[in-house]
Coordinates of C-alpha atoms and ligand atoms in Angstrom, one line a residue:
X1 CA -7.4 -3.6 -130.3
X2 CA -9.5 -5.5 -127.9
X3 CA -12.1 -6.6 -128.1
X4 CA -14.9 -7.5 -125.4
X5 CA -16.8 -10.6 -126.3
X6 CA -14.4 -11.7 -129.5
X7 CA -16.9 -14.7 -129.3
X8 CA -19.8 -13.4 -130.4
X9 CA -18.6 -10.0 -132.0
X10 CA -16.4 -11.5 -134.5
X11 CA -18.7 -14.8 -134.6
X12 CA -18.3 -16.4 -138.8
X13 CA -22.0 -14.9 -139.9
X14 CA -23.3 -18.8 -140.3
X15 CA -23.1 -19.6 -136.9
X16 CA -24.1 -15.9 -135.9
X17 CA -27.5 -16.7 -137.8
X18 CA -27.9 -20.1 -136.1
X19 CA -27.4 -18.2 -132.5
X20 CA -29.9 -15.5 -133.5
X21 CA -32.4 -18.6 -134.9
X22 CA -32.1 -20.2 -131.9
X23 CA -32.7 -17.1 -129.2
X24 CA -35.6 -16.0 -131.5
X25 CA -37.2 -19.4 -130.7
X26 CA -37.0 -18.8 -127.1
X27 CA -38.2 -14.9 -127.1
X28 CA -41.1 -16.6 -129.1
X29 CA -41.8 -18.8 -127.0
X30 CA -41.2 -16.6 -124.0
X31 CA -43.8 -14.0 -125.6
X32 CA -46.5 -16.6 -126.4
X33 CA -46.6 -18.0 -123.1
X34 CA -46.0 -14.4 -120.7
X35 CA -47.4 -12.2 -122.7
X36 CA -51.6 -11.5 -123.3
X37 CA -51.2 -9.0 -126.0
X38 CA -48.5 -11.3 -127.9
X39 CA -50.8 -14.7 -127.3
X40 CA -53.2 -13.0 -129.5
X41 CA -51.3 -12.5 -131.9
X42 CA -50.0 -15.8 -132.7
X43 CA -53.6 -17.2 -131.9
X44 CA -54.8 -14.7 -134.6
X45 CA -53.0 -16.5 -136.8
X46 CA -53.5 -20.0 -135.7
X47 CA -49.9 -20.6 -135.1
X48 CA -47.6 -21.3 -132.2
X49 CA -43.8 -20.7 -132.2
X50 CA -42.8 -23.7 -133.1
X51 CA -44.4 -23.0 -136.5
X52 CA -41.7 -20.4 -136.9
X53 CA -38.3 -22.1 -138.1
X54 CA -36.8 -19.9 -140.3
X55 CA -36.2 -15.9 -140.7
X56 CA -38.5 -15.7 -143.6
X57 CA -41.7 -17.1 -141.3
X58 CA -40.7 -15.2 -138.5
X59 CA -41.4 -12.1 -140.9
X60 CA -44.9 -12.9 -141.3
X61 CA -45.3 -11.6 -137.9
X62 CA -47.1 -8.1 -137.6
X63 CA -44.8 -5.4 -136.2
X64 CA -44.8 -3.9 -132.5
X65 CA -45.6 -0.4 -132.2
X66 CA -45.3 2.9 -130.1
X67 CA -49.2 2.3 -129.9
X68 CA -48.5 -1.3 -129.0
X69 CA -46.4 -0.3 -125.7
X70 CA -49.0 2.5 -124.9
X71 CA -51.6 0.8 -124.6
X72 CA -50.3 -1.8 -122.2
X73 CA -49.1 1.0 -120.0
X74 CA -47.5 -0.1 -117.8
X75 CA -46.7 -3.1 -117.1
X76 CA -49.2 -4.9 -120.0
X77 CA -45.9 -6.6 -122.0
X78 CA -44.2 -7.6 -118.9
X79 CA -43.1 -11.2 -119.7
X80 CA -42.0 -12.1 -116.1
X81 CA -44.0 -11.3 -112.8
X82 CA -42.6 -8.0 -111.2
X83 CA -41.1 -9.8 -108.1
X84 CA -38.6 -10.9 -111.0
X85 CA -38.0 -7.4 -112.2
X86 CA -34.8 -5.6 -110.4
X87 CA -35.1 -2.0 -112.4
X88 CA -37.8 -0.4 -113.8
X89 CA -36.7 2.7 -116.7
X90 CA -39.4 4.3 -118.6
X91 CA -38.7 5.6 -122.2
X92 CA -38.0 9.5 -122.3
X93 CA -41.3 10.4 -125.0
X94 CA -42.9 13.5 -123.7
X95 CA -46.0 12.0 -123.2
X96 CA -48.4 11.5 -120.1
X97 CA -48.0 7.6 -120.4
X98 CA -44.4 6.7 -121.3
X99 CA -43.5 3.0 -122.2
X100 CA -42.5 1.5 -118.8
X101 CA -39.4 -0.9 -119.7
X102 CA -38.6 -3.6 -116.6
X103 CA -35.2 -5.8 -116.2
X104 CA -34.4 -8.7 -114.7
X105 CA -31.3 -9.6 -112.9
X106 CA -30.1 -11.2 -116.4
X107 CA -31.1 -8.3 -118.4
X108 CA -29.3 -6.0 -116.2
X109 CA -26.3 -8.7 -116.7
X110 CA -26.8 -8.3 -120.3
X111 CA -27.4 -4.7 -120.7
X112 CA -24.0 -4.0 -118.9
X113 CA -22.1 -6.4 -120.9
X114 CA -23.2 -4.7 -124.2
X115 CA -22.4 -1.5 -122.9
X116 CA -18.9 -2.5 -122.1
X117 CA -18.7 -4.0 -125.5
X118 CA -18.6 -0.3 -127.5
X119 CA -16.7 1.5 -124.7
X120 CA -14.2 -1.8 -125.6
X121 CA -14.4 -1.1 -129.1
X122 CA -14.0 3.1 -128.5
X123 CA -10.3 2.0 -126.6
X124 CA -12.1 2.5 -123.5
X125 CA -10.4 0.7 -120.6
X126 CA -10.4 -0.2 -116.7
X127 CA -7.5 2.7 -116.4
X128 CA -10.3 5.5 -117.6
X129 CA -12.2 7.6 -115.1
X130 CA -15.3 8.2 -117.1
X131 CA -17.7 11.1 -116.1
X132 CA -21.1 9.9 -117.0
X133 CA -23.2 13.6 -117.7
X134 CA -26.5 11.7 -118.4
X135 CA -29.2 12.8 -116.1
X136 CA -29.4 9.8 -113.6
X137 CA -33.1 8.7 -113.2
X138 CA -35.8 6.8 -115.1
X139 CA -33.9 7.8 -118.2
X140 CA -31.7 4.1 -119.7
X141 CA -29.1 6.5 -120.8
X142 CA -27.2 7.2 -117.3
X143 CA -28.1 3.7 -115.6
X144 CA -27.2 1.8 -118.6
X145 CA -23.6 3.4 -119.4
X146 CA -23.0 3.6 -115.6
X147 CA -23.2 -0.3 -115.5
X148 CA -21.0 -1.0 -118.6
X149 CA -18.2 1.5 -117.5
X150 CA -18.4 -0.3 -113.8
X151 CA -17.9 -3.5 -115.9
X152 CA -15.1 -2.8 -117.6
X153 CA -13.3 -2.1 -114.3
X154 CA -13.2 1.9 -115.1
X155 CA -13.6 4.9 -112.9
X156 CA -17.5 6.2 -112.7
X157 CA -18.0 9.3 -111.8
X158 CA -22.0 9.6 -112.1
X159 CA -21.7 13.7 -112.6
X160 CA -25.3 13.2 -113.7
X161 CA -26.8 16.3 -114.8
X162 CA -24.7 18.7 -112.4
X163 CA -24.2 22.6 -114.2
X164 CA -21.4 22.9 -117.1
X165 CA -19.4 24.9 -115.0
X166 CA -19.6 21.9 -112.2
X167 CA -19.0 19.4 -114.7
X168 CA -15.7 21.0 -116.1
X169 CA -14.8 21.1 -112.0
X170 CA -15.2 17.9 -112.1
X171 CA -13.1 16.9 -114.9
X172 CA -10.3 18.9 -114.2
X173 CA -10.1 18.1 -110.7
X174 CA -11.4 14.1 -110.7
X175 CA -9.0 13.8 -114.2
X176 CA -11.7 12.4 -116.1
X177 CA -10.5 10.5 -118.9
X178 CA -13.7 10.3 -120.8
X179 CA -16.6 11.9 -121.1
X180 CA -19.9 9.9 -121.8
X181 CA -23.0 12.2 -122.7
X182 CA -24.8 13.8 -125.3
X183 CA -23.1 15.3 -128.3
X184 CA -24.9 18.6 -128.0
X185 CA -23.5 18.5 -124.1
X186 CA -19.5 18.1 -125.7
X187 CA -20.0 21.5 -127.4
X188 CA -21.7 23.0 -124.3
X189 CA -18.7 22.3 -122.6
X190 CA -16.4 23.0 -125.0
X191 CA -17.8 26.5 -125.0
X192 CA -17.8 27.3 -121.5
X193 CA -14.3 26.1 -121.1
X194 CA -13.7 28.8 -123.6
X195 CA -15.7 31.4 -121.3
X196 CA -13.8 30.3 -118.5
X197 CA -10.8 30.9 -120.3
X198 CA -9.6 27.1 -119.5
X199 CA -7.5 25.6 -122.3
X200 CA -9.1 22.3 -123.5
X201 CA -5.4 20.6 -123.4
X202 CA -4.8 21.2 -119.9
X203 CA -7.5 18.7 -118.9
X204 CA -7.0 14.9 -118.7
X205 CA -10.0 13.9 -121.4
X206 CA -8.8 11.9 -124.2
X207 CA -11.9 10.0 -125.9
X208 CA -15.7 10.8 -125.4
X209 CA -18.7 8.4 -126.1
X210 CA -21.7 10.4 -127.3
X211 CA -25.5 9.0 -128.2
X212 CA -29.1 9.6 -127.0
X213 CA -29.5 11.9 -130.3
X214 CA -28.6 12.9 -133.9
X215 CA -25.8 13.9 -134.9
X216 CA -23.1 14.5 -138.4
X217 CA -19.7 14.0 -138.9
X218 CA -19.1 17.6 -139.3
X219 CA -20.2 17.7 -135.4
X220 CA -17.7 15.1 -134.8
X221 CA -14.9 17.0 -136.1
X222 CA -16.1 20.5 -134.0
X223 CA -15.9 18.0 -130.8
X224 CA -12.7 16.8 -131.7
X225 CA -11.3 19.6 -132.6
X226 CA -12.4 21.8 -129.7
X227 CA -12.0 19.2 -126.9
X228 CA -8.8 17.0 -128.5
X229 CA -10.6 13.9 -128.0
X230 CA -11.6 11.3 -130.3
X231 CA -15.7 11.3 -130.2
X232 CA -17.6 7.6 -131.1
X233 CA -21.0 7.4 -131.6
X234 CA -23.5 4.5 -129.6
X235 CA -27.1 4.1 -130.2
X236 CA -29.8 2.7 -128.2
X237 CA -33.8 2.8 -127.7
X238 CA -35.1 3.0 -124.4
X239 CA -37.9 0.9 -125.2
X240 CA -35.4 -2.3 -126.2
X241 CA -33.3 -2.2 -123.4
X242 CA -31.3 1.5 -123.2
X243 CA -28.1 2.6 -124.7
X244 CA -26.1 -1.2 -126.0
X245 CA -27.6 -1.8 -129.2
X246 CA -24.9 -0.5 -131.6
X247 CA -22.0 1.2 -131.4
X248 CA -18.7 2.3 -133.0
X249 CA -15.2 0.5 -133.5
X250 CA -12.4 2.1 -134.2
X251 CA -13.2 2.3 -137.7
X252 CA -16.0 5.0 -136.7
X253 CA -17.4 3.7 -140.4
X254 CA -21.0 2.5 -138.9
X255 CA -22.0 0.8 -135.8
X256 CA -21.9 -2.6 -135.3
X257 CA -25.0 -3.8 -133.9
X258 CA -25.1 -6.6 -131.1
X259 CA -27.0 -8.8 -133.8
X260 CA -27.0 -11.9 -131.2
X261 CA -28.8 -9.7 -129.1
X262 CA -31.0 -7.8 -131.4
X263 CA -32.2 -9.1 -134.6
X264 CA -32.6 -5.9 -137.2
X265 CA -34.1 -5.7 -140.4
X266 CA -35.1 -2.4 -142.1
X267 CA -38.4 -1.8 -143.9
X268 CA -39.9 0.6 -145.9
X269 CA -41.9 2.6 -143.7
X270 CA -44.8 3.0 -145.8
X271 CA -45.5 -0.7 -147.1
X272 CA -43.4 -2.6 -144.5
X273 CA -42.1 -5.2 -146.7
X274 CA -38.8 -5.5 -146.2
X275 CA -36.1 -3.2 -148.5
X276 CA -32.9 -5.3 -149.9
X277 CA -29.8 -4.6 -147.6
X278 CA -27.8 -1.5 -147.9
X279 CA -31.1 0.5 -148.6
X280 CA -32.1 2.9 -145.9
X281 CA -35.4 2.1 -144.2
X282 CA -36.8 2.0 -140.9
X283 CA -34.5 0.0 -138.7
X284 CA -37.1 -3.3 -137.0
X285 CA -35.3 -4.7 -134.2
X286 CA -36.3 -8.2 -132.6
X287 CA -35.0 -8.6 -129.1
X288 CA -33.1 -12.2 -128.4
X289 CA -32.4 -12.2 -125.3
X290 CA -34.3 -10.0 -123.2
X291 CA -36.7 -11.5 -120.1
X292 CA -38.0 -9.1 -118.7
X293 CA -39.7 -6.9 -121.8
X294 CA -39.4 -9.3 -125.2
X295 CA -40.4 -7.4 -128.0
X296 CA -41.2 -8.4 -131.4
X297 CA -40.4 -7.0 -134.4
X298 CA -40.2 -3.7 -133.1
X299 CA -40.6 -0.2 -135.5
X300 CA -37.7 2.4 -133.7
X301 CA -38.8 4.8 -136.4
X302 CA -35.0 5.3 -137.1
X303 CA -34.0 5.5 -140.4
X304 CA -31.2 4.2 -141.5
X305 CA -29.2 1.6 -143.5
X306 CA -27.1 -1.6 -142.7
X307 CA -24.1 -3.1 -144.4
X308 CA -22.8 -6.3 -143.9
X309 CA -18.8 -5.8 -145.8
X310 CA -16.5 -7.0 -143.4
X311 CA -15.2 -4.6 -140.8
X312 CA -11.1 -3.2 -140.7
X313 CA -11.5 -4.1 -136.7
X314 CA -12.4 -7.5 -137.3
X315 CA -16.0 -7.7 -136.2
X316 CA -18.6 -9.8 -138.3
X317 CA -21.3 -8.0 -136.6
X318 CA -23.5 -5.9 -139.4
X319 CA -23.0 -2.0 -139.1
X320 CA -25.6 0.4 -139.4
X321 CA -25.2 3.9 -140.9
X322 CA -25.3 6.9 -138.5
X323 CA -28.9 8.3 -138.3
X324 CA -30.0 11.4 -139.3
X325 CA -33.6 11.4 -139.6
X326 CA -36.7 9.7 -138.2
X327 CA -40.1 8.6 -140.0
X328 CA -42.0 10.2 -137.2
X329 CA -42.1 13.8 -136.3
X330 CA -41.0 13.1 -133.4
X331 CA -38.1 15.5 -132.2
X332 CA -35.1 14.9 -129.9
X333 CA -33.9 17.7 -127.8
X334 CA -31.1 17.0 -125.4
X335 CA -32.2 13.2 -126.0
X336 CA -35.2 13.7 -124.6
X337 CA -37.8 12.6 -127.2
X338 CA -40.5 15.3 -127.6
X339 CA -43.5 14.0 -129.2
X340 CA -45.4 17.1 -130.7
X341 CA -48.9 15.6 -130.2
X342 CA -48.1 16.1 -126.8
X343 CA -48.0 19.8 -127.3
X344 CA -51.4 19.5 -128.8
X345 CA -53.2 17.9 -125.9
X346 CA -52.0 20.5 -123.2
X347 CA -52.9 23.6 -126.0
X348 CA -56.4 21.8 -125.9
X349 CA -56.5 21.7 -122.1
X350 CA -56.3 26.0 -122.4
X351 CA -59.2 28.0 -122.9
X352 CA -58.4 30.5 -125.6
X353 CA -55.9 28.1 -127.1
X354 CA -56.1 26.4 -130.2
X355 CA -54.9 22.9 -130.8
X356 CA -53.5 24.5 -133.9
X357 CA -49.9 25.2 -134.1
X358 CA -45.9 25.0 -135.7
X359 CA -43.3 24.1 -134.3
X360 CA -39.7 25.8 -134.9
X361 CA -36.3 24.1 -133.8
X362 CA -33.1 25.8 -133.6
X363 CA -29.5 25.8 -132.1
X364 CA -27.7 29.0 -130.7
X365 CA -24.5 28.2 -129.1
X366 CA -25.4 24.3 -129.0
X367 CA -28.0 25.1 -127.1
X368 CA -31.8 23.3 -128.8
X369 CA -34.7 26.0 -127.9
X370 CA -38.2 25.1 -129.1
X371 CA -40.6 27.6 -130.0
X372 CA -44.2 26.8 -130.0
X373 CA -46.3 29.2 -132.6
X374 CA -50.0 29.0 -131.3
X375 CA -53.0 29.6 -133.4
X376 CA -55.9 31.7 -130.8
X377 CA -58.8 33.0 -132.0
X378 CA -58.9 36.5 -133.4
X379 CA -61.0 38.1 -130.4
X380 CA -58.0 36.8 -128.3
X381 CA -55.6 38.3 -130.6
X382 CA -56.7 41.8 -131.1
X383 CA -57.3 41.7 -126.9
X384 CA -55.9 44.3 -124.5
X385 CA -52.2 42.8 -124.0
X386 CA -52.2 42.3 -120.6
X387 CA -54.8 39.4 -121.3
X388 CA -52.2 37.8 -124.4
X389 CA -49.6 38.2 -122.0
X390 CA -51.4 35.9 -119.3
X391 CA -52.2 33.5 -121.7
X392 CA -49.2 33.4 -123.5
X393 CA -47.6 32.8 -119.5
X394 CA -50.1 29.8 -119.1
X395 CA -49.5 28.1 -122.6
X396 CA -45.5 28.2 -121.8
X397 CA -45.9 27.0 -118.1
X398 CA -48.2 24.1 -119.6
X399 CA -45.9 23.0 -121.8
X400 CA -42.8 23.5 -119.7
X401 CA -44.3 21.4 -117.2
X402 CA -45.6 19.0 -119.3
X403 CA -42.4 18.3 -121.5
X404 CA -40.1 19.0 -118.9
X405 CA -38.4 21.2 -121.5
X406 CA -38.0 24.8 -121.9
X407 CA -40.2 26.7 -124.5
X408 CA -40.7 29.4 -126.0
X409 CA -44.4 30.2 -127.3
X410 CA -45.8 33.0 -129.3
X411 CA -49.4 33.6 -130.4
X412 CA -50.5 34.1 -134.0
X413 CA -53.8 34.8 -135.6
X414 CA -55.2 31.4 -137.1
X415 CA -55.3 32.9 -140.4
X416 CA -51.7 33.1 -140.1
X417 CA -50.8 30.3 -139.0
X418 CA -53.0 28.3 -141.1
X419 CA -50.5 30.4 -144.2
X420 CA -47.4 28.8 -142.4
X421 CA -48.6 26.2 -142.5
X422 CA -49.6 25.8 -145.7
X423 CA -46.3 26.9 -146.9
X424 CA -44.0 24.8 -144.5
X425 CA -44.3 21.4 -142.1
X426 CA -45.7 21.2 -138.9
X427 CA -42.2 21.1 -137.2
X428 CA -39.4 22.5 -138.5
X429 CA -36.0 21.7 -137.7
X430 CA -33.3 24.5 -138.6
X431 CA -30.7 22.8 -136.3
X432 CA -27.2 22.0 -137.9
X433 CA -26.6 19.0 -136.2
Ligands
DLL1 O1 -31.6 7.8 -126.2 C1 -30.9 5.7 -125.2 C2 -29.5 6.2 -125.3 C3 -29.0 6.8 -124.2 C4 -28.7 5.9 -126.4 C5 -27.7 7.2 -124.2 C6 -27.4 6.3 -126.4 C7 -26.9 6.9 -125.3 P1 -34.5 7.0 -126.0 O2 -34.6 8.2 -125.1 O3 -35.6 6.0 -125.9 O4 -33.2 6.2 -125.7 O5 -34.3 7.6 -127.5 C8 -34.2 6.7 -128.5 O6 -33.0 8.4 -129.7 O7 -34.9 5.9 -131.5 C9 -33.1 7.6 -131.9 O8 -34.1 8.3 -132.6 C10 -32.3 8.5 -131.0 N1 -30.9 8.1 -130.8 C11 -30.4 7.4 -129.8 N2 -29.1 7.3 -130.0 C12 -28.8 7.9 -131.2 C13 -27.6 8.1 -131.9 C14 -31.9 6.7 -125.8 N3 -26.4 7.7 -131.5 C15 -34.1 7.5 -129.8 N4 -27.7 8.8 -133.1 C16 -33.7 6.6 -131.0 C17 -28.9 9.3 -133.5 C18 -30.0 8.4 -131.7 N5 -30.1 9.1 -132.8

């Protein structure tokens, strides 16, 4: 099987550590000096990077947060002046400021390569024709597998977020070879190609490369079965670069993750000291090589574990476990990361409204729907109906607006929901992923 940078991915661990010592000096250094809010830091503690020369130093470091990047919005952790910066992304969170995430012409160079490396490792080749069904915008996930696709000498067709029905057009008549999108999106096809009464065989596909959210094994083998492809798994965080972090071998027993780009450790998410490896934590990622946007000791809120046994494909590079679950509440819906506070700021923006409410998940037909229960005052409640109805209209337009999402919303009584939620979470996810 090939492999795309054998250098590096199947590196002897030793020298991997030295390479990952060495970059973390210079994204140090490259913070201290470019960087206000990471300056700070180090002067807090009355050290410079050259103090740091070991892993175990390094971890003395506070961590970045989602709080961090917010409140440098936009360009506060920008390391390199923005006449260096060739691409700006923003990170998909459903909330008014997203994390704005800048590239130079390296980390663009960087970002493809890494990219090419798991379509490499998912048999991916320069005689595919890959339909990329990510929505093409300030979203990492269509940009970033567009590049690596382009790298490997493959076929892109950027179908972007075009209608199923235009998508399956697509692949039957372009002879797309692989499909690059969402998991959720593989059984949305899968099921209008039944509607359409179009057998699954009769198309060209023959592998598919799916990230951007959760999902299990047992969705794996509804993809496969249903499409007859073979389905690999890649994970990424906007924030860090995009899709290119880890991905899947041929193995499909964890993702390797590009350790000489991205340092990880995993913590427990409640103390932060760091958990023994192969215990699942909250995955920390360092970046070592990124110009534009360094980030230190990063919390993704993933949770997940990493094991280090060597790999059947022949990879040294550490693979993570599959992730099911986040520490946050934060939910991911057709990978776009909904943040529920969100949904609490527009309810208190709405006369009537309370910013009281529960939030209910679910999958029909591989299809996510939200539904927003809203606590409104009892006057409100026991109203003539035309009056619920208008605000019921205004409270789902808000939000649809606002997460860019579709909702459904229905008003309750706060005594009832203040039961709910006393008996069950704030959000609850019945999906089956
Ligand atoms: O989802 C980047 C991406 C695009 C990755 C396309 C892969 C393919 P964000 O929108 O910032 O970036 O969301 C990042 O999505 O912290 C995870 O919680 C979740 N996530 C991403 N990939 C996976 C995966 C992109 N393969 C957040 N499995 C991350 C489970 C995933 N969760």
């Amino acid at each position: 099987m090939a492999i795309w940078e054998e250098k590096f991915e199947c590196c002897p661990r030793e020298e991997l550590q030295q390479l990952q010592l060495e970059r973390l000096q210079s994204s140090l250094n490259r913070a201290y000096k470019n960087v206000s809010f990471y300056r700070k830091i180090f002067d807090d503690k009355k050290i410079v990077p050259e103090d740091i020369s070991t892993l175990a130093e390094f971890k003395n470091l506070p961590f970045t947060t989602r709080q961090d990047l917010h409140r440098n919005y936009p360009y506060g952790l920008f390391a390199v002046p923005l006449r260096e910066v060739v691409r700006i992304h923003t990170t998909t969170e459903t909330i008014d400021t997203p994390t704005v995430v800048g590239y130079t012409r390296n980390d663009l160079k960087n970002w493809s390569n890494l990219v090419a490396r798991f379509l490499c490792a998912g048999s991916v080749t320069h005689d595919d024709v890959i339909q990329v069904s990510f929505h093409y915008g300030l979203f990492t996930g269509a940009f970033g597998l567009h590049a690596g696709a382009e790298r490997i000498g493959a076929s892109v067709i950027p179908a972007s977020s075009e209608n199923t029905e235009k998508q399956i057009r697509i692949m039957q008549d372009y002879r797309s070879t692989v499909l690059v999108s969402t998991p959720s999106f593989a059984l949305i096809v899968a099921d209008w190609l039944h509607k359409l009464g179009i057998d699954p065989k009769t198309l060209n596909l023959r592998k598919g490369l799916f990230g951007g959210e959760p999902w299990s094994e047992n969705t794996r083998k509804k993809i496969e079965e249903r499409l007859f492809i073979e389905a690999f798994d890649n994970y990424g965080v906007s924030e860090l670069m995009g899709p290119g972090i880890a991905g899947e071998c041929q193995a499909r027993n964890g993702l390797h993750v590009f350790e000489d780009h991205f340092l990880p450790e995993i913590i427990d998410p409640q103390t932060g000291t760091e958990l023994p490896l192969g215990q699942p934590g909250e995955l920390v990622l360092t970046t070592l090589s990124r110009e534009a946007f360094p980030l230190l000791r990063y919390r993704t809120g993933d949770i997940t574990s990493l094991d280090c046994a060597p790999c059947s494909c022949g990879r040294t590079l550490v693979r993570m476990k599959r992730l099911m679950s986040r520490v946050d509440d934060i939910i991911i819906v057709k990978g776009i990361n909904v943040v529920p506070e969100q949904i609490e700021k527009v309810l208190m923006e709405i006369e009537g409204c309370e910013p009281r409410y529960q939030i209910i998940v679910t999958r029909e037909n591989y299809r996510d729907c939200i539904e927003v229960s809203v606590a409104v005052s009892e006057n409100i409640f026991f109203d003539e109906m035309r009056k619920q109805k208008t605000l019921l209209e205004q409270i789902r337009s808000a939000l649809i607006h606002r997460l860019g999402l579709k909702v459904e919303v229905k008003l309750v009584e706060r005594k009832t929901l203040e039961e709910n939620l006393q008996r069950s979470a704030k959000v609850i996810d019945k999906r089956e992923l």
